[in-house]
């Protein structure tokens, strides 16, 4: 019965591997250098992988017959005479934009030369720039926003290539801009840098690492008061290298399979639990590390909310399992958590995991943190209800009569929905507290607020309908799946589809295809279950 | 007891307290909210508010919900312990809605822009466009003139009011962009001289025109991007006509690193040269078009053909100079201040060539030439004779008289100027017309509405730009109209003492803005405080005021990156605040009790007992 989920699990093996093919150079020491970029100081390894992800929408670069590690790629782009500008690296995949640009629609990546020569792209991005200059960013069309993203990628490619983005020379004052290496500036670290770069072009692994370490010390000594401590940098490198959320996802997938197997082989139960708990602990470690690196809680963008909600759904699985002794809780929470983390891995361009400084409105705010965490926790709980709803619906597809008689499972589903309603109500009201604190008013019919209210009203509507006897067991299972669409709209849709309102800092583009397919498949399952349930009730009645 | 039972059995009461009604109400509110967010996404927040959130039907619906909640609460009469959760939850919702109603009716919300060093301001601007109508007898009224997604038009006018004189006023048009151009009228005496100039370029296919008023701070100028035309009273100093070129050639023969860009047009022999480094090479670029651009470069008497491809590099024979073709436009036009092409047809071909390398400079870099800016000053004397003093980077300085209609080559690319109509004594007057986009010149641009006054088959209409006052030529006396934002007088006044902007490290991205504000009241009290992102300043302060909402809450709303002595704050007063809080807390508590405290809910004990002991696994 879990075939669908098993198919999803097999996708796990398509995940980009986090371990690199062993090359002759070791980029660890180089990656530990510190760069100031995007408003914060971070290791070069972070910068390199972010740059690659921003430029290509992927985690590695392919070209000249090999896979390039991010650090290797940026160094090569900067120093080597390879024909990078003519490699199809730069992500440009919006169909309407491609049509305007007269480029083949079935390709996703194009070369720097092709894109910079494209007049349509320049024209559309120019229109966008004019709108921004006139302070009319709200009027930007999807096409213009996409063109701006592509121009941003081109700019980044160019700045990495020219070395202008490589701002590793610390300013002596806190808050001042760091510099890219300028030949002839007489900076004491310059000779070491050029030795390191020579070692790179000569593929001299020993000296490359050695000089990178020396450079690190030289740079730190040139501005010890602003250079971040090694511990923080190491933590971030560790976070980047091990990709804790990928490991957690793998743990959830494996734990799920083992838990399924434990139904036949009870001896597997505890090993399965150990795998799940370890996966979850890695997830927690990832969250904590992220908070330490960013210096704030994970409350600012789609990526962080998905990470938090997947953490929450597994936690709820554990808690409900402990309280109600029903293994089905964890068994449904695991695929949900896994699915969330899978989405982050599969479409990094839509939900980038970069750690960026907060926009002003989000800074230093206790109520913001409380409100976002409560709301995303309610998403997690509703996600659990949604997953449980699938278990129930699948039961109806398999054997409607038997499922109808299973009172306990329906009761458990109801319990989960209750917790979700409480959390969403509290979170929405806490959102009012924050809005009052930050924007001065309690409620302003902002789309995000309104959709949170809509989602809440949907569940309340369902609970009242149940009370009125309009539906009961089967209806609640259907509701747990359908009402989750309202949650998805609040969570994803407002930011990615509507794209209006005061919650603009969480806005993004992309992944509509995935979400729409997902919702459609889900509704198809509901339809199938409803058909089975109705025909079975007719038979009973007859 | 019997009485109670009778009202409990009343069909109207039963209708209002029924669960079915609750379900229908909830369902419609859900649909309404969804429609509201879609409206907001398609248009804007104001449209959503107009059609849904603040629409009468939605509020009636919320009132019905309150009636339903109240009646259903009383339908449980007499109340028992197991009703507590239900009652608390429903009471919470009623309280929140009551708070919202109170806030709507007695609250204030608006913005105020304050400037450092200016007097205290007590006028609040509310985000609602209005038309203020002043009738000849002094009667004044302000009518909402917000334009939503359905724009008023001649066919579908929006009625405003009828004046005491019997004029029927209505809005008959809305323009997102009105051009407010100066259009001076002849005055009998005591007027100011005004002239109309027309300026035209063949190369870029543009023609501009407009009026100027002599010595006026805003209309005595005609800005054109890189150059400016001014109009003054008096006569030009003809001795300035010395013909000295503005840019002195550098000592020839010195080889230096030079870099310059050359703009050349197929339709004109003229070219625009800008030396960026070291000086100008003196090279000429000739553009011809036949099956693509044919670019010829002439340097020191020799000519050669350049590679026509964009980015193509050609070394100039016998020199260390390289010529790079940077850009080619088949149909060149300046759009929004930037060069671009309007089509692929070679209607006005232009090319941009960069020359770079070691060479001999014939003219210094433009850094020196910027000291002699492109400037044209026109003079008009009492007799209406126009003279000019011109300074251009290319032609140097010149002066002379300028009869009407005669072209004057400005030396700025191929712009040529003609003086049109001349009024020796004029009064300023403006004309507003809807346009598609802004042009260079001294016109102002804003949105506007067209108002029509009709009486006995006669009608007059006028475009009114936002923030302007316009008189409608009605008889016997004109009606004065102002189109602007609704304003309210506050009992407190605000003064900006200081404004600070903090930025993210190493970037220009603002991290935080902070206004230091002083508030004064009519009875002479005053207080100072800071408002910054997420940290409003409340006046009067204190816990009691903060919890009841009986305070003016001043939050940082926006700022002007160009003027750091300016700050816009949002001012809010919401007396319904405490009810909203109490209601929210009650509501959450109620939900909690309903789900987790069995003795406060109906059938709680029984159901809990039925479910809790079954702690076995489920087979699926």
Coordinates of C-alpha atoms in Angstrom, one line a residue, chain B residues 92-328:
Chain B
X92 CA -13.6 35.7 22.1
X93 CA -14.7 36.0 18.5
X94 CA -17.4 38.5 19.4
X95 CA -15.0 40.6 21.4
X96 CA -12.4 40.6 18.6
X97 CA -15.1 41.7 16.1
X98 CA -16.4 44.4 18.5
X99 CA -12.8 45.7 18.8
X100 CA -12.5 45.8 15.1
X101 CA -15.7 47.7 14.7
X102 CA -14.6 50.2 17.4
X103 CA -11.3 50.6 15.7
X104 CA -12.9 51.2 12.3
X105 CA -15.3 53.9 13.7
X106 CA -13.1 55.8 16.1
X107 CA -9.6 55.0 15.0
X108 CA -7.2 57.1 13.0
X109 CA -4.6 55.9 10.5
X110 CA -2.4 57.9 8.2
X111 CA 1.0 59.1 7.4
X112 CA 2.9 62.3 7.9
X113 CA 6.1 63.4 6.2
X114 CA 8.3 65.6 8.4
X115 CA 11.4 67.5 7.6
X116 CA 14.4 68.3 9.8
X117 CA 14.5 71.9 10.8
X118 CA 10.9 72.6 9.9
X119 CA 8.0 73.7 12.1
X120 CA 5.9 71.0 13.9
X121 CA 3.3 69.4 11.6
X122 CA -0.1 68.4 12.8
X123 CA -1.7 67.5 9.5
X124 CA -2.2 63.8 8.9
X125 CA -2.5 62.5 5.4
X126 CA -4.9 59.6 4.9
X127 CA -4.5 57.2 2.1
X128 CA -7.7 58.1 0.4
X129 CA -7.9 60.3 -2.7
X130 CA -10.6 63.0 -2.5
X131 CA -11.9 65.9 -4.5
X132 CA -12.4 69.0 -2.5
X133 CA -15.1 71.2 -4.0
X134 CA -15.3 74.8 -3.0
X135 CA -18.4 76.6 -4.3
X136 CA -18.5 80.3 -5.0
X137 CA -20.4 81.0 -1.8
X138 CA -17.6 79.4 0.2
X139 CA -19.3 76.1 0.8
X140 CA -16.7 73.3 0.9
X141 CA -17.0 69.5 0.8
X142 CA -14.6 66.6 0.3
X143 CA -15.8 63.6 -1.7
X144 CA -14.0 60.3 -2.0
X145 CA -12.5 60.1 -5.5
X146 CA -10.6 56.8 -5.3
X147 CA -10.5 55.2 -8.7
X148 CA -10.6 51.4 -8.6
X149 CA -10.3 48.9 -11.3
X150 CA -13.4 50.3 -13.1
X151 CA -12.2 53.7 -14.3
X152 CA -14.8 56.4 -14.7
X153 CA -15.2 57.6 -18.3
X154 CA -17.4 59.9 -20.4
X155 CA -19.8 57.0 -20.9
X156 CA -19.7 55.9 -17.3
X157 CA -19.3 59.0 -15.2
X158 CA -19.0 58.9 -11.4
X159 CA -21.5 61.4 -9.9
X160 CA -20.1 63.7 -7.2
X161 CA -22.6 66.3 -6.2
X162 CA -24.8 69.2 -7.3
X163 CA -23.8 72.7 -6.3
X164 CA -26.0 75.4 -5.0
X165 CA -26.0 77.0 -8.5
X166 CA -27.3 73.8 -10.0
X167 CA -24.1 72.5 -11.6
X168 CA -23.9 68.7 -11.6
X169 CA -20.3 67.6 -11.0
X170 CA -19.0 64.2 -12.0
X171 CA -15.7 62.4 -12.7
X172 CA -15.5 61.5 -16.3
X173 CA -12.0 60.2 -16.7
X174 CA -8.8 59.0 -14.9
X175 CA -5.3 59.2 -16.2
X176 CA -2.4 57.5 -14.5
X177 CA 0.0 60.0 -16.1
X178 CA -0.9 63.6 -16.8
X179 CA 1.6 66.0 -18.3
X180 CA 1.2 69.5 -16.7
X181 CA 2.8 71.8 -19.2
X182 CA 3.3 75.5 -18.8
X183 CA 1.0 77.3 -21.2
X184 CA 1.3 81.1 -20.4
X185 CA -1.4 83.6 -21.3
X186 CA -1.0 87.1 -22.4
X187 CA -1.3 89.6 -19.6
X188 CA -2.1 93.3 -20.0
X189 CA 0.6 94.6 -17.7
X190 CA 3.0 93.6 -15.0
X191 CA 3.5 90.2 -16.7
X192 CA 6.7 88.2 -17.1
X193 CA 8.2 87.5 -20.5
X194 CA 7.7 84.0 -21.8
X195 CA 8.9 82.2 -24.9
X196 CA 8.2 78.9 -26.5
X197 CA 11.2 76.9 -27.8
X198 CA 11.4 74.0 -30.1
X199 CA 14.4 71.7 -30.1
X200 CA 15.0 68.9 -32.5
X201 CA 17.5 66.2 -33.4
X202 CA 17.5 64.4 -36.7
X203 CA 19.9 61.7 -35.6
X204 CA 18.0 60.5 -32.6
X205 CA 14.6 61.3 -34.2
X206 CA 13.3 63.4 -31.3
X207 CA 11.5 66.7 -31.1
X208 CA 10.8 68.6 -27.9
X209 CA 9.1 71.8 -27.2
X210 CA 7.9 73.8 -24.3
X211 CA 7.4 77.2 -22.7
X212 CA 9.8 78.9 -20.4
X213 CA 9.2 81.9 -18.1
X214 CA 12.1 84.3 -17.6
X215 CA 13.9 84.1 -14.3
X216 CA 11.5 81.6 -12.9
X217 CA 13.1 79.0 -10.5
X218 CA 11.2 76.1 -11.9
X219 CA 10.0 77.2 -15.3
X220 CA 12.9 79.4 -16.3
X221 CA 14.8 76.2 -17.2
X222 CA 14.4 73.5 -19.8
X223 CA 16.5 70.5 -18.6
X224 CA 17.7 68.1 -21.3
X225 CA 19.7 65.5 -19.5
X226 CA 23.3 66.5 -20.3
X227 CA 22.5 70.1 -21.2
X228 CA 20.3 72.8 -19.9
X229 CA 18.5 75.8 -21.5
X230 CA 17.7 78.9 -19.3
X231 CA 15.7 82.0 -20.0
X232 CA 16.6 85.3 -18.4
X233 CA 15.5 88.9 -18.8
X234 CA 18.0 91.2 -20.5
X235 CA 20.4 91.0 -23.4
X236 CA 23.2 88.6 -24.2
X237 CA 26.8 89.7 -23.7
X238 CA 27.8 89.7 -27.4
X239 CA 31.5 90.1 -26.5
X240 CA 31.4 86.4 -25.4
X241 CA 31.2 85.6 -29.1
X242 CA 35.0 84.9 -29.3
X243 CA 34.6 81.6 -30.9
X244 CA 37.2 80.0 -28.6
X245 CA 36.6 76.2 -28.4
X246 CA 35.8 75.1 -24.9
X247 CA 38.3 72.4 -25.1
X248 CA 41.9 73.3 -25.8
X249 CA 43.8 70.7 -27.8
X250 CA 46.5 68.9 -25.8
X251 CA 50.1 69.3 -26.7
X252 CA 50.1 67.2 -29.9
X253 CA 52.6 64.6 -30.5
X254 CA 52.7 63.1 -27.0
X255 CA 51.9 59.4 -27.1
X256 CA 49.8 58.3 -24.2
X257 CA 47.3 55.6 -23.2
X258 CA 44.1 56.8 -24.6
X259 CA 40.6 55.5 -24.6
X260 CA 37.6 57.1 -26.2
X261 CA 34.1 56.2 -27.3
X262 CA 32.6 57.4 -30.6
X263 CA 29.0 57.4 -31.4
X264 CA 28.3 57.6 -35.2
X265 CA 25.1 57.7 -37.2
X266 CA 24.5 56.5 -40.8
X267 CA 22.2 59.5 -41.5
X268 CA 24.6 62.2 -40.3
X269 CA 28.2 62.9 -40.8
X270 CA 28.3 64.2 -37.3
X271 CA 29.7 62.0 -34.6
X272 CA 29.7 62.3 -30.8
X273 CA 33.1 61.6 -29.2
X274 CA 33.8 61.2 -25.5
X275 CA 37.4 60.8 -24.4
X276 CA 37.5 58.7 -21.3
X277 CA 41.3 58.5 -20.7
X278 CA 44.3 60.3 -22.1
X279 CA 42.4 62.3 -24.7
X280 CA 40.9 61.9 -28.1
X281 CA 42.5 60.1 -31.0
X282 CA 40.8 62.3 -33.6
X283 CA 39.5 59.3 -35.4
X284 CA 36.3 59.5 -37.4
X285 CA 33.8 56.7 -37.8
X286 CA 31.7 56.5 -40.9
X287 CA 28.7 54.2 -40.8
X288 CA 26.9 52.9 -43.9
X289 CA 24.2 50.2 -43.9
X290 CA 23.8 47.6 -46.7
X291 CA 23.1 44.1 -45.6
X292 CA 24.3 44.9 -42.1
X293 CA 26.5 47.7 -40.8
X294 CA 29.6 48.7 -42.8
X295 CA 31.9 50.6 -40.4
X296 CA 34.8 52.6 -41.8
X297 CA 37.3 54.3 -39.6
X298 CA 39.4 57.2 -40.7
X299 CA 42.5 58.0 -38.7
X300 CA 45.2 60.4 -39.7
X301 CA 44.1 60.5 -43.3
X302 CA 44.0 56.7 -43.7
X303 CA 40.7 54.7 -43.8
X304 CA 40.1 51.1 -43.1
X305 CA 37.0 48.9 -42.6
X306 CA 36.2 47.6 -39.2
X307 CA 34.8 44.2 -38.4
X308 CA 31.1 44.8 -38.3
X309 CA 30.4 42.2 -35.6
X310 CA 29.6 43.4 -32.1
X311 CA 32.6 43.0 -29.9
X312 CA 34.8 42.7 -33.0
X313 CA 38.3 44.2 -32.6
X314 CA 40.4 45.7 -35.3
X315 CA 43.9 47.1 -34.9
X316 CA 44.3 50.5 -36.6
X317 CA 47.0 50.0 -39.1
X318 CA 50.4 51.4 -38.2
X319 CA 49.4 52.2 -34.7
X320 CA 49.0 50.5 -31.3
X321 CA 45.3 51.5 -31.2
X322 CA 42.5 49.1 -31.3
X323 CA 39.0 49.8 -32.4
X324 CA 36.2 47.8 -30.8
X325 CA 32.7 47.8 -32.1
X326 CA 30.7 47.9 -28.9
X327 CA 27.1 48.3 -30.0
X328 CA 25.0 48.6 -33.1

